[in-house]
PDB file of C-alpha atoms in Angstrom:
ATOM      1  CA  UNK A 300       6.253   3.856  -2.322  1.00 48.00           C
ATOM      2  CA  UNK A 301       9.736   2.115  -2.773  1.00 45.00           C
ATOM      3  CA  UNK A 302      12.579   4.570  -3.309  1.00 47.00           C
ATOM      4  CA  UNK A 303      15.046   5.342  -5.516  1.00 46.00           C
ATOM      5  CA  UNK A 304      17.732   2.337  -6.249  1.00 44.00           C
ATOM      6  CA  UNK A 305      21.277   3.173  -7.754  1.00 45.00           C
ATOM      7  CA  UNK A 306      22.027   1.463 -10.956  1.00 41.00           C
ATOM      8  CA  UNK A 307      24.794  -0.707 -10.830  1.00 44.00           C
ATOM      9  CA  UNK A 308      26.642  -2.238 -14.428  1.00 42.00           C
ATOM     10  CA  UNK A 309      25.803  -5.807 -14.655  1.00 44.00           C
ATOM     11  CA  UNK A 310      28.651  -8.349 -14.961  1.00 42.00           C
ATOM     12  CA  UNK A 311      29.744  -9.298 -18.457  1.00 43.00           C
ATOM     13  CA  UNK A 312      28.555 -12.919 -17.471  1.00 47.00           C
ATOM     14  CA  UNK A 313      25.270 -12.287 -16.500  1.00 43.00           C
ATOM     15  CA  UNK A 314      22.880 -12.042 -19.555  1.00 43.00           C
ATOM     16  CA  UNK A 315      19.427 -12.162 -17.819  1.00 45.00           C
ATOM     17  CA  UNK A 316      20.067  -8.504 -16.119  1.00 43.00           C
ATOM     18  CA  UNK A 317      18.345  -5.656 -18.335  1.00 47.00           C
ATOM     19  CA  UNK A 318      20.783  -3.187 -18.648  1.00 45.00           C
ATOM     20  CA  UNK A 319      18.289  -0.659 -20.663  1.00 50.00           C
ATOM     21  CA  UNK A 320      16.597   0.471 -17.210  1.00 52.00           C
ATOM     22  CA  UNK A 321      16.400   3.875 -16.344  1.00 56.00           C
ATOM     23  CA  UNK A 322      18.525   3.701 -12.831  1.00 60.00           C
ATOM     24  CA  UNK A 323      15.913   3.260 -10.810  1.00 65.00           C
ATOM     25  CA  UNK A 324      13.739   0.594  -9.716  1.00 62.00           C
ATOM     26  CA  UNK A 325      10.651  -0.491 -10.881  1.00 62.00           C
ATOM     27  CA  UNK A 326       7.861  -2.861 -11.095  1.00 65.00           C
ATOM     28  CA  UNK A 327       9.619  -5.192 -13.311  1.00 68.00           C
ATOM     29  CA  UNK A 328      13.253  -4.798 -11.423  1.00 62.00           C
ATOM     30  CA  UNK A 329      14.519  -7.702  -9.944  1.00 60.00           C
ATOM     31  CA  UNK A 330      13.202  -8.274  -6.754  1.00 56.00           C
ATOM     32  CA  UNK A 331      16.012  -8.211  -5.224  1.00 59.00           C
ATOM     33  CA  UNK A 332      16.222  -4.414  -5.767  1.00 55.00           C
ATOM     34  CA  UNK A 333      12.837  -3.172  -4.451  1.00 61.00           C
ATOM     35  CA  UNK A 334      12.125  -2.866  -0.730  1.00 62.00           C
ATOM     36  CA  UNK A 335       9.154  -4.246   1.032  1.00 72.00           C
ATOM     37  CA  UNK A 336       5.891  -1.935   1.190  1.00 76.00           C
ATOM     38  CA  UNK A 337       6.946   0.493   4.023  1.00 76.00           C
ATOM     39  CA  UNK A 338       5.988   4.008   5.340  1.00 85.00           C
ATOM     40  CA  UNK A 339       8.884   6.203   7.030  1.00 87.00           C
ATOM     41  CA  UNK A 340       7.443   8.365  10.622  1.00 90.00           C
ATOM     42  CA  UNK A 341       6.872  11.361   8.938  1.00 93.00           C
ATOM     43  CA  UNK A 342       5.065   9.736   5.840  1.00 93.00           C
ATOM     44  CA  UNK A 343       2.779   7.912   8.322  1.00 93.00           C
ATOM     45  CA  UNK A 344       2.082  10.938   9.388  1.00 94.00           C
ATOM     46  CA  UNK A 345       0.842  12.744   6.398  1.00 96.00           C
ATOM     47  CA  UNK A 346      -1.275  10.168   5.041  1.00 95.00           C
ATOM     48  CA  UNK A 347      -3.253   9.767   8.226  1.00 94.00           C
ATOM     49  CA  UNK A 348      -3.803  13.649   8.354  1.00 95.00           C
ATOM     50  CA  UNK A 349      -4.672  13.482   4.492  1.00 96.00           C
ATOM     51  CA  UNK A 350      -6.786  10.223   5.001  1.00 96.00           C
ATOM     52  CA  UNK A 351      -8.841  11.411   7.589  1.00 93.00           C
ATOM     53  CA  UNK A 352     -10.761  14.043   5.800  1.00 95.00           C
ATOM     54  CA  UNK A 353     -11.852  11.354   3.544  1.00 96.00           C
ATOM     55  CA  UNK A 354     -14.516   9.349   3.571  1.00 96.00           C
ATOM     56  CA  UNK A 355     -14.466   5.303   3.681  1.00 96.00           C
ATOM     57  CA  UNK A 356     -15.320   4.806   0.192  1.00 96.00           C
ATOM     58  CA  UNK A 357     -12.517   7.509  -0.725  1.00 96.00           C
ATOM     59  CA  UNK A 358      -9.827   5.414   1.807  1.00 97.00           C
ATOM     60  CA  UNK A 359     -10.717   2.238   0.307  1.00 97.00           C
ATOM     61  CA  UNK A 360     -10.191   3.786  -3.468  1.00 96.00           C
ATOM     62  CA  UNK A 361      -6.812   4.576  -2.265  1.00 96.00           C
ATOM     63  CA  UNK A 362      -5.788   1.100  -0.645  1.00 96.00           C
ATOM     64  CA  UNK A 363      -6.728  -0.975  -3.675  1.00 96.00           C
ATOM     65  CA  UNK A 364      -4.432   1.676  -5.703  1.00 94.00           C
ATOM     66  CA  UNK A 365      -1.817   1.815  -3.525  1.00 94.00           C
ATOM     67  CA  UNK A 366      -1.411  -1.697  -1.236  1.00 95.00           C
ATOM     68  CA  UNK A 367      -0.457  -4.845  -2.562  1.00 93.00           C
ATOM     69  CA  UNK A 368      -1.428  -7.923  -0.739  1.00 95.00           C
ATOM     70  CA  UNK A 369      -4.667  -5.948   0.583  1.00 97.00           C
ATOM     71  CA  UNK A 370      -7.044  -8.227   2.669  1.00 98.00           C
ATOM     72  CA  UNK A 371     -10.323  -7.347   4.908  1.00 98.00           C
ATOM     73  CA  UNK A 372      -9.922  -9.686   8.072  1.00 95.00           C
ATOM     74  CA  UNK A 373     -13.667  -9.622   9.478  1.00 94.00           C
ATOM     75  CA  UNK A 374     -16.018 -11.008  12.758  1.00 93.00           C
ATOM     76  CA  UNK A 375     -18.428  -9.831  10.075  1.00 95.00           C
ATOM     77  CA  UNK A 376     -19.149  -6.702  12.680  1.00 92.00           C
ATOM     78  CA  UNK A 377     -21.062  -4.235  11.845  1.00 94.00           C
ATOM     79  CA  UNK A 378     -18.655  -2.164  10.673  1.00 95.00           C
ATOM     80  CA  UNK A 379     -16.721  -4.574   8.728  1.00 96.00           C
ATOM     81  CA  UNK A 380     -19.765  -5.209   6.613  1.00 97.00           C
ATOM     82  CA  UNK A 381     -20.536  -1.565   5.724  1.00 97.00           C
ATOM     83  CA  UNK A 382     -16.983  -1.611   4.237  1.00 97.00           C
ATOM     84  CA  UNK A 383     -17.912  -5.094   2.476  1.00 98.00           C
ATOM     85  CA  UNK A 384     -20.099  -3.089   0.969  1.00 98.00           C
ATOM     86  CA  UNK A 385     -18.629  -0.135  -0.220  1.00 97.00           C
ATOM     87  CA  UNK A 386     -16.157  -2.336  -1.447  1.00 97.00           C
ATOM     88  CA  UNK A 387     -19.013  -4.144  -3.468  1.00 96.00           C
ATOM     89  CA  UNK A 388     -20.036  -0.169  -5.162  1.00 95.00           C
ATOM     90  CA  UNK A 389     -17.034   0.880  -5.973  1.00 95.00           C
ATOM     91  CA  UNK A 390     -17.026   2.161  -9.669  1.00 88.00           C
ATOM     92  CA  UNK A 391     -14.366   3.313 -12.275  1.00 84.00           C
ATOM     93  CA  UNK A 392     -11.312   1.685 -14.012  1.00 88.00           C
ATOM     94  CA  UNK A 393      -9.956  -0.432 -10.651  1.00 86.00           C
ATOM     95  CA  UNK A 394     -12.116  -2.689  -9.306  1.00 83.00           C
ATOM     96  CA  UNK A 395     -11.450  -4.082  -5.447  1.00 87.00           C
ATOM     97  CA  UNK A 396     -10.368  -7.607  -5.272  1.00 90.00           C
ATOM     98  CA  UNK A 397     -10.178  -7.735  -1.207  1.00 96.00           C
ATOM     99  CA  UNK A 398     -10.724 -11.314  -0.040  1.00 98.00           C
ATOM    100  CA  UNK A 399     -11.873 -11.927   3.246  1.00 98.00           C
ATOM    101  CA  UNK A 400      -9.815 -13.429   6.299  1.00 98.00           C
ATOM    102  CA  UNK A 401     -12.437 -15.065   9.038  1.00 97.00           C
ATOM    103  CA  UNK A 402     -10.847 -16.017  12.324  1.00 96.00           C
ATOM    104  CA  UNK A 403     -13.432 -19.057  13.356  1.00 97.00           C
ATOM    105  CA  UNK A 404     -12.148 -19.500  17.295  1.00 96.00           C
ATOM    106  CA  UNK A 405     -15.064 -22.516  17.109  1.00 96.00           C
ATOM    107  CA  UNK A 406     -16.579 -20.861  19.759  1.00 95.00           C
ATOM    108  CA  UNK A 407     -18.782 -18.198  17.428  1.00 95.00           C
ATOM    109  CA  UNK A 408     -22.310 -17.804  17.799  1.00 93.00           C
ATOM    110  CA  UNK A 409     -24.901 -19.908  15.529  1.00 95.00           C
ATOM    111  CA  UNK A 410     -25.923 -16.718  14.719  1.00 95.00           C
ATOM    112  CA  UNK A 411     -22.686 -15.388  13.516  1.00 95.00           C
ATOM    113  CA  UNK A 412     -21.478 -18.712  11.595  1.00 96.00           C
ATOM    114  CA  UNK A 413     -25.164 -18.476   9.693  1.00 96.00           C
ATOM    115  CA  UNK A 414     -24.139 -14.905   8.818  1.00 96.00           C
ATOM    116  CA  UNK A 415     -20.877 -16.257   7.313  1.00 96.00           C
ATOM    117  CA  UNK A 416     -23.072 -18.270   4.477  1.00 95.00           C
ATOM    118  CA  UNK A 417     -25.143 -15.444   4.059  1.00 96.00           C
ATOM    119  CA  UNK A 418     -22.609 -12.948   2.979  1.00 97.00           C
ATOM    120  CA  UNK A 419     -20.900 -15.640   0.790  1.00 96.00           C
ATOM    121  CA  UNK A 420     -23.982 -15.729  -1.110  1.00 96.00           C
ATOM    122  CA  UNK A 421     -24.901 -11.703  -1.393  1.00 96.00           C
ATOM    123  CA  UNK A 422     -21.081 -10.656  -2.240  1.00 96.00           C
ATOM    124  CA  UNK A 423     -19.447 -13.673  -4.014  1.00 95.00           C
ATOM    125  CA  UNK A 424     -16.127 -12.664  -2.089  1.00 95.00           C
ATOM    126  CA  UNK A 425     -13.684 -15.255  -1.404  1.00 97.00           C
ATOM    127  CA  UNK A 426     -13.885 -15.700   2.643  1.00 98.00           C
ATOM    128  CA  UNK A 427     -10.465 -17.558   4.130  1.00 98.00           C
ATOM    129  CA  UNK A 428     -11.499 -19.150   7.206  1.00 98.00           C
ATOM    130  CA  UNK A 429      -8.764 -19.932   9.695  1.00 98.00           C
ATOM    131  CA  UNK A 430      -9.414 -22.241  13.061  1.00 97.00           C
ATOM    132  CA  UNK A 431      -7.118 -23.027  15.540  1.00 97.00           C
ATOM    133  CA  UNK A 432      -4.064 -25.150  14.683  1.00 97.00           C
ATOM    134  CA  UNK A 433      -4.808 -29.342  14.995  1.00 96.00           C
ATOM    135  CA  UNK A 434      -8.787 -28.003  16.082  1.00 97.00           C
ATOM    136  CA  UNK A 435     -11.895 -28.102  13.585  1.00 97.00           C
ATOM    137  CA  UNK A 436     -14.675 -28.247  16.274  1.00 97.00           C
ATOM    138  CA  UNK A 437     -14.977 -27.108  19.265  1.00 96.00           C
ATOM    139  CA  UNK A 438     -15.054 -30.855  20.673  1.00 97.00           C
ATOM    140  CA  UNK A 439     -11.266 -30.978  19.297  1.00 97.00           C
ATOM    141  CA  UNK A 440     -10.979 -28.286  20.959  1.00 96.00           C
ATOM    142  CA  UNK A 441     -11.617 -29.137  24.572  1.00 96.00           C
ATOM    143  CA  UNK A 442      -9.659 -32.556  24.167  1.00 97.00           C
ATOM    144  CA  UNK A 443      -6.835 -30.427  22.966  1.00 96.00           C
ATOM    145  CA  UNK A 444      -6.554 -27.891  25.342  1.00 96.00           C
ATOM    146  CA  UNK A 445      -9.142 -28.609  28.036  1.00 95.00           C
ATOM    147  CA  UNK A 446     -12.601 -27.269  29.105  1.00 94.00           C
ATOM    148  CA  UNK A 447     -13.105 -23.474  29.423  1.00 93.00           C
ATOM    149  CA  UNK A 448      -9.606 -22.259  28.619  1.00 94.00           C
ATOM    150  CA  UNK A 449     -10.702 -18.929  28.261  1.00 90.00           C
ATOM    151  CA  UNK A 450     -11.206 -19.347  32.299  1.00 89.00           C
ATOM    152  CA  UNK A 451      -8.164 -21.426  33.094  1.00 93.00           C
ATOM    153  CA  UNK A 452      -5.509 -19.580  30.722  1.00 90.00           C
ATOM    154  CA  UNK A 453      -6.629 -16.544  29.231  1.00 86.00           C
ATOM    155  CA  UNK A 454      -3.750 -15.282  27.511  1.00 87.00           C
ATOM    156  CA  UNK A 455      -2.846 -19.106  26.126  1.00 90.00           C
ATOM    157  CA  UNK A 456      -7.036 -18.893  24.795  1.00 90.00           C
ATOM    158  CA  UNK A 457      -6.210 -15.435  22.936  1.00 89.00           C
ATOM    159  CA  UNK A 458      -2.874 -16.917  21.430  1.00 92.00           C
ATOM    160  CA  UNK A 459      -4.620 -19.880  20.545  1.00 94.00           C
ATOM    161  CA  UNK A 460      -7.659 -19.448  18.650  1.00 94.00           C
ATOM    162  CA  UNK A 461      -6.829 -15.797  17.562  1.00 92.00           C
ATOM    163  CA  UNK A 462      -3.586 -14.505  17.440  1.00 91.00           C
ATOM    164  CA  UNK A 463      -1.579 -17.718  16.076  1.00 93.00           C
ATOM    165  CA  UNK A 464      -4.500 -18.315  13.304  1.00 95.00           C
ATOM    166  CA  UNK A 465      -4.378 -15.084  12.562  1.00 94.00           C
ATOM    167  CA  UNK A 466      -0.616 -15.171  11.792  1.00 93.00           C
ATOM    168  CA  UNK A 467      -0.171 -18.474   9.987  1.00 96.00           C
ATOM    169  CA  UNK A 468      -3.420 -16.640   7.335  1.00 97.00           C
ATOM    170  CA  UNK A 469      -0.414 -13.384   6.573  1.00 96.00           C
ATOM    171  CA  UNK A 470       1.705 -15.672   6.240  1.00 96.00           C
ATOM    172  CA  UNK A 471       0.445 -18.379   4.024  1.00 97.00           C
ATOM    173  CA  UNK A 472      -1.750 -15.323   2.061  1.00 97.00           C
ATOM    174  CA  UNK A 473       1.020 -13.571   1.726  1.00 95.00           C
ATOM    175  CA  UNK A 474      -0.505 -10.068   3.505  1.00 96.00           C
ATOM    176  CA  UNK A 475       1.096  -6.962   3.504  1.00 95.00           C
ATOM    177  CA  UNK A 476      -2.308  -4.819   4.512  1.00 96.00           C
ATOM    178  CA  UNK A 477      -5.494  -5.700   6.006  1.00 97.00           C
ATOM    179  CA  UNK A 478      -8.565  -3.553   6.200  1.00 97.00           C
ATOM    180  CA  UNK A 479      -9.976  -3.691  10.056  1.00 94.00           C
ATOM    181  CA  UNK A 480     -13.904  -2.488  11.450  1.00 90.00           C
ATOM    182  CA  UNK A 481     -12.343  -0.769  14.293  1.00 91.00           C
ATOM    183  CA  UNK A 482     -13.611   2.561  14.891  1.00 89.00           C
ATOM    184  CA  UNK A 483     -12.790   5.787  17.386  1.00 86.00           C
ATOM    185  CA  UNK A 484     -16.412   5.296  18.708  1.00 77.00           C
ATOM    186  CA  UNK A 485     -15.626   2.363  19.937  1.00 72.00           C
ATOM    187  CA  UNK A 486     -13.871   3.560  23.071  1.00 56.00           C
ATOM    188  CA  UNK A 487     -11.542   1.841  24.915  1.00 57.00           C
ATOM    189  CA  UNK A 488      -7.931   1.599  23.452  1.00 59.00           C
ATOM    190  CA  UNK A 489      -9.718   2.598  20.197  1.00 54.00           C
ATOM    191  CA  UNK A 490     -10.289   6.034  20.812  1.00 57.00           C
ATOM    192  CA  UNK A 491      -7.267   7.654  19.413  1.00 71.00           C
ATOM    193  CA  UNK A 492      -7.192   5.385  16.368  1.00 88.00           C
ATOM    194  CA  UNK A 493      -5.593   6.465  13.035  1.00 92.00           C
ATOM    195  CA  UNK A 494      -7.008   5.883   9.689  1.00 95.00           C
ATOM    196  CA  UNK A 495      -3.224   3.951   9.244  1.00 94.00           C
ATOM    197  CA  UNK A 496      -1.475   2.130  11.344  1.00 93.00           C
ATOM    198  CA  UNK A 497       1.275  -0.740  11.146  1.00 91.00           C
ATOM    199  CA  UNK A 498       1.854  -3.289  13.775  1.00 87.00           C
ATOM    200  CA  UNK A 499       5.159  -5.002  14.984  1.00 82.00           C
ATOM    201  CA  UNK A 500       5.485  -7.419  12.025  1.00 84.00           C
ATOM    202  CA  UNK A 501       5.414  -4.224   9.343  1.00 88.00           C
ATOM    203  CA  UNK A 502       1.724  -5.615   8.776  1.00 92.00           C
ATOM    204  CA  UNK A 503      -0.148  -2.748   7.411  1.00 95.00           C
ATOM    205  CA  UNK A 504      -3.792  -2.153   9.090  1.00 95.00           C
ATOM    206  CA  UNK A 505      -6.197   0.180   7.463  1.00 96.00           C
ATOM    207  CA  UNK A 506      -8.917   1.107   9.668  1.00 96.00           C
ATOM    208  CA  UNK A 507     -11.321   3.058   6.955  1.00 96.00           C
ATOM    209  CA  UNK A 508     -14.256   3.806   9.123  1.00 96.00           C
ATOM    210  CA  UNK A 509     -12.494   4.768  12.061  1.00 93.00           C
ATOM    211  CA  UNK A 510     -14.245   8.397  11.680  1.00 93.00           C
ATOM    212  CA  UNK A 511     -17.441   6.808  11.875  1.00 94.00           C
ATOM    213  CA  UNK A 512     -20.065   6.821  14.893  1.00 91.00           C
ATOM    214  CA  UNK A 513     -22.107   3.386  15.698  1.00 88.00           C
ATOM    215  CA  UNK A 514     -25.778   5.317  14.383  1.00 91.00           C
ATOM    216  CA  UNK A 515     -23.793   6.002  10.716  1.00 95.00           C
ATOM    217  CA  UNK A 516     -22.857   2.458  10.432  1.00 95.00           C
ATOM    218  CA  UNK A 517     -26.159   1.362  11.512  1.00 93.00           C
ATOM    219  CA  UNK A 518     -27.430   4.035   9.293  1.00 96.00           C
ATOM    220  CA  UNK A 519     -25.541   2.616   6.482  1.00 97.00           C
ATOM    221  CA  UNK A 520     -26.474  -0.722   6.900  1.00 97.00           C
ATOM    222  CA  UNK A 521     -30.110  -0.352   6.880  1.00 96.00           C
ATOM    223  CA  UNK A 522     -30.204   1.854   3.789  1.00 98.00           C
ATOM    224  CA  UNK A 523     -28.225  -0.482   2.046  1.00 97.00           C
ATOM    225  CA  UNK A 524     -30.083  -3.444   2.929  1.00 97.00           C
ATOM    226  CA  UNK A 525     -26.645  -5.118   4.001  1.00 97.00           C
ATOM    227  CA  UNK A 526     -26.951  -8.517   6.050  1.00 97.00           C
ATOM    228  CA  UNK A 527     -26.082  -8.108   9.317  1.00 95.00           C
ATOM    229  CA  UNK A 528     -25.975 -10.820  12.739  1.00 93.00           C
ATOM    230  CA  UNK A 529     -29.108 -11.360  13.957  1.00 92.00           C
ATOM    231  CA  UNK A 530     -27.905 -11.441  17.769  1.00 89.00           C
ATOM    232  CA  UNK A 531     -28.124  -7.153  16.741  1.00 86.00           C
ATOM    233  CA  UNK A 532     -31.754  -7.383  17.122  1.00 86.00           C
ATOM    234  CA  UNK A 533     -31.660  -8.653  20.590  1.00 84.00           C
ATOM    235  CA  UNK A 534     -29.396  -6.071  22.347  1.00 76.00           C
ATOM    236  CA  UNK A 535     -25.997  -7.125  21.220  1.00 79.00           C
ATOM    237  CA  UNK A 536     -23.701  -4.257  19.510  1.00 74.00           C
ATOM    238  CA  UNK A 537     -20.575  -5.882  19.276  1.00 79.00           C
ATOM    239  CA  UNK A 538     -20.515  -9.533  19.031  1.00 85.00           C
ATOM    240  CA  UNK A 539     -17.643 -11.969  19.657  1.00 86.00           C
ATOM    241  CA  UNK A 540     -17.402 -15.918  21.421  1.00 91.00           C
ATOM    242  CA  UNK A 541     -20.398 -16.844  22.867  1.00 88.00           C
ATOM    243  CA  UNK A 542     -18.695 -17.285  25.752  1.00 87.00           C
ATOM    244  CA  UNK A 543     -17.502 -13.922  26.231  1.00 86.00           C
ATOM    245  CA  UNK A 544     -20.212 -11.588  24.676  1.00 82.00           C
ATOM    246  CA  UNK A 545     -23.171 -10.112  26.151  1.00 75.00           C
ATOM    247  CA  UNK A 546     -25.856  -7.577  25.334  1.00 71.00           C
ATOM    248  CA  UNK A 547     -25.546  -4.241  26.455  1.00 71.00           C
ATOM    249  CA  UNK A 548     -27.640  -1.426  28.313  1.00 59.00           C
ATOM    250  CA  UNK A 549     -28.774   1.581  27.110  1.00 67.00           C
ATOM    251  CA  UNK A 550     -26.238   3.849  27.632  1.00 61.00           C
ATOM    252  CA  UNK A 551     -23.559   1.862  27.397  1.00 60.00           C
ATOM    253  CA  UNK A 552     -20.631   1.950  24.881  1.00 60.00           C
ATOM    254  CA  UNK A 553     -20.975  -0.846  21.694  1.00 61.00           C
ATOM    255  CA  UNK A 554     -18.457  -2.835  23.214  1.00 53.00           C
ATOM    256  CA  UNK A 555     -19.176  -3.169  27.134  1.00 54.00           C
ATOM    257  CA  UNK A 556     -20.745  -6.450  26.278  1.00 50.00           C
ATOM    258  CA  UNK A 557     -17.310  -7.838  25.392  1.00 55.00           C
ATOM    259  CA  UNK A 558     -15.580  -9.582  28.571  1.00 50.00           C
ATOM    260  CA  UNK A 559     -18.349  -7.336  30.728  1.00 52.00           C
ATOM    261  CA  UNK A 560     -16.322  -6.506  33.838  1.00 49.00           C
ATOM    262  CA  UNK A 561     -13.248  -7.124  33.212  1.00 56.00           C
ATOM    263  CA  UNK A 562     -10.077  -4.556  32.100  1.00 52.00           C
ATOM    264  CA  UNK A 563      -9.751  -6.522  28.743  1.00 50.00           C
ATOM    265  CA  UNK A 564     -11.019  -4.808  25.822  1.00 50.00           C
ATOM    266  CA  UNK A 565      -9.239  -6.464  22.727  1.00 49.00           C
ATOM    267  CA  UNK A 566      -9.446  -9.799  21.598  1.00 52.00           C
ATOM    268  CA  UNK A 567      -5.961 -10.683  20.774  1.00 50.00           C
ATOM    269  CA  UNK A 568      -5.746 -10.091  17.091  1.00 51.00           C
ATOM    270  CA  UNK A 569      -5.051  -6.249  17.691  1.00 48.00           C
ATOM    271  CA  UNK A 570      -3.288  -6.395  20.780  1.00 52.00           C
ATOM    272  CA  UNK A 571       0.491  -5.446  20.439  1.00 50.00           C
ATOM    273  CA  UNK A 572       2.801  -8.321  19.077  1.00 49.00           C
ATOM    274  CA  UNK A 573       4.725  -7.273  22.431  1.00 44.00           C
ATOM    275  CA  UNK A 574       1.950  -8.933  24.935  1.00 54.00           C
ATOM    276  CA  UNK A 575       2.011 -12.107  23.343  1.00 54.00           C
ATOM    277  CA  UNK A 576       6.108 -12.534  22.483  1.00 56.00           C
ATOM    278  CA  UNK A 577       5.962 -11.478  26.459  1.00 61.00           C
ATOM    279  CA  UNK A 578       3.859 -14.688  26.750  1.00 61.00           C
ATOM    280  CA  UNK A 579       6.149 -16.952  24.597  1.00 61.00           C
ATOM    281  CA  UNK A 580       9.018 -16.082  26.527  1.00 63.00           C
ATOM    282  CA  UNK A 581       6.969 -16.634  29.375  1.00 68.00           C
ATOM    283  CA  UNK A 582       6.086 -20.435  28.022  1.00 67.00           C
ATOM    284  CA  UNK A 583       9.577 -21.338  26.444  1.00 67.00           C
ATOM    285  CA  UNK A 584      11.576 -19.770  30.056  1.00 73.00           C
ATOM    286  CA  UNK A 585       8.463 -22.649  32.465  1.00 76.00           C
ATOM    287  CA  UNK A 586       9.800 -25.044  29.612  1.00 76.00           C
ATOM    288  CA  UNK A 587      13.810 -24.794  30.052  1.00 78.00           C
ATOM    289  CA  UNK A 588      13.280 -24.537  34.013  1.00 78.00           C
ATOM    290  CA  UNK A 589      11.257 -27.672  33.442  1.00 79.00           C
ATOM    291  CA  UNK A 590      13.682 -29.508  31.472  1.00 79.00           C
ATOM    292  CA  UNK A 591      16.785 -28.264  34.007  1.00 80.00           C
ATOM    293  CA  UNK A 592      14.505 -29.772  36.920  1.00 78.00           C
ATOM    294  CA  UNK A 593      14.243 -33.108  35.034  1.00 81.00           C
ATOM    295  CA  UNK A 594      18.537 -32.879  33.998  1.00 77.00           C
ATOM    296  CA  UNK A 595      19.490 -32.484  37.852  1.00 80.00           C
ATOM    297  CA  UNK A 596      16.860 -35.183  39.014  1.00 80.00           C
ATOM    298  CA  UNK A 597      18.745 -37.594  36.263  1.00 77.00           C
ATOM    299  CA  UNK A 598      22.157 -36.521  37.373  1.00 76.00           C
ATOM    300  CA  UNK A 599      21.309 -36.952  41.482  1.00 75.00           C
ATOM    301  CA  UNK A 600      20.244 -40.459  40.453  1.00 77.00           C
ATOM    302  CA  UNK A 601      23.143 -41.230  38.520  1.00 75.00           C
ATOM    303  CA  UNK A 602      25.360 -40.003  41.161  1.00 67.00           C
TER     304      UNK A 602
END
């Protein structure tokens, strides 16, 4: 995916370059010389009207051929376990090696957390579980940041226990692509989702079942004997915090049970970087006017 780089004559001086290279970069180029995985508009473009008339196991061949740093960051949904997996089945020369990132906000369901084990022992995959900075319960939690923040500061909950965890895993994993369970029939912002998309960081999200409807998944699941949450057998499609998650009606989309009556719909990991740098500046600007405040009170009392 990189392009073309110029060759340019080494210095006399400098022994270590390898001046038998063809002119262009490669995989054993310096560093220096290769850009970071990136796709231009129109290539974006093509690929998602390529991948789309794929299907999942066909998407996934191509990530683990094409993206390095390739992770699946997983609730353990249902659809996020179907591609666990297909993952698991693929066959020929390549096989996957797609760890899992786990986002434990300490305020999962027992059910959910037993699932975690569960999986771990079925698939052998290496699961990265990330909590919320300075937190490892959700008693640490509360003395931290006080009780019910999810009612008292919603968007400081979602930064919190998702979206900053969440970060500091691409970072310290060093991710360049994550595979998601979203899905078009999902609804919601959803709907018009792309097999490919890339988020304001240049983090690469892969979203290989988004063709998929709710009954396939299901479908999937239960002919592959796959282990799902058991919260599924008691009306619950789409399962997040305890907190936050209910079971749903007949009738209604997989994900009404998520903040039920309320305009939210995402649960801060795939909201726009935007909403939550809005948020920062939000913070840092209370913080200055706070410390400006506390600067003129010190200078009246001086005077």
């Amino acid at each position: 995916m990189s392009s073309p780089v110029p060759y340019e004559e080494p210095y006399e001086d400098s022994p270590t370059i390898n001046t038998t290279e063809s002119g262009y970069a490669s995989g054993n180029s310096s560093q220096d010389s290769l850009p970071e995985v990136y796709f231009s508009r129109p290539h974006l473009k093509f690929l998602n009207s390529q991948l789309q008339k794929l299907e999942p196991q066909d998407i996934l061949r191509w990530c683990i051929t094409s993206l390095p740093g390739l992770y699946q960051t997983t609730a353990f949904g249902l659809t996020g376990l179907a591609t666990l997996d297909i993952l698991s089945k693929l066959s020929g020369p390549i096989k996957p090696n797609v760890d899992l990132i786990f986002i434990d906000t300490l305020h999962h369901f027992d059910e959910t957390l037993s699932l975690v084990d569960r999986v771990r022992r079925r698939y052998g995959t290496t699961i990265h579980i990330y909590k919320p900075a300075g937190t490892d319960t959700a008693a640490e939690f509360s003395t931290k940041h006080g009780n019910k923040l999810w009612e008292t500061n919603e968007e400081l909950y979602d930064y919190v226990v998702k979206h900053e965890p969440a970060q500091r895993a691409y970072s310290e994993l060093q991710v360049k692509a994550v595979l998601t369970g979203r899905r078009r029939s999902q609804g919601g912002k959803r709907g018009d989702l792309d097999i490919i998309e890339i988020d304001d960081n240049g983090l690469i999200k892969i979203n290989p079942l988004a063709n998929w409807s709710f009954a396939q998944v299901q479908e999937y699941i239960h002919a592959n004997n796959v282990p799902f949450n058991d919260l599924l057998n008691n009306g619950y499609k789409s399962v997040g915090d305890w907190h936050s998650t209910q079971p749903v009606s007949q009738g209604e989309d997989e994900r009404s049970g998520r903040w039920k009556g309320r305009a939210k719909t995402e649960c801060g990991i795939h909201n726009p970087k935007s909403r939550y740098a809005l948020f920062l500046r939000q913070q840092a600007m209370k913080q200055q006017e706070e410390e400006l405040s506390q600067a003129l009170q010190k200078v009246a009392l001086d005077a």
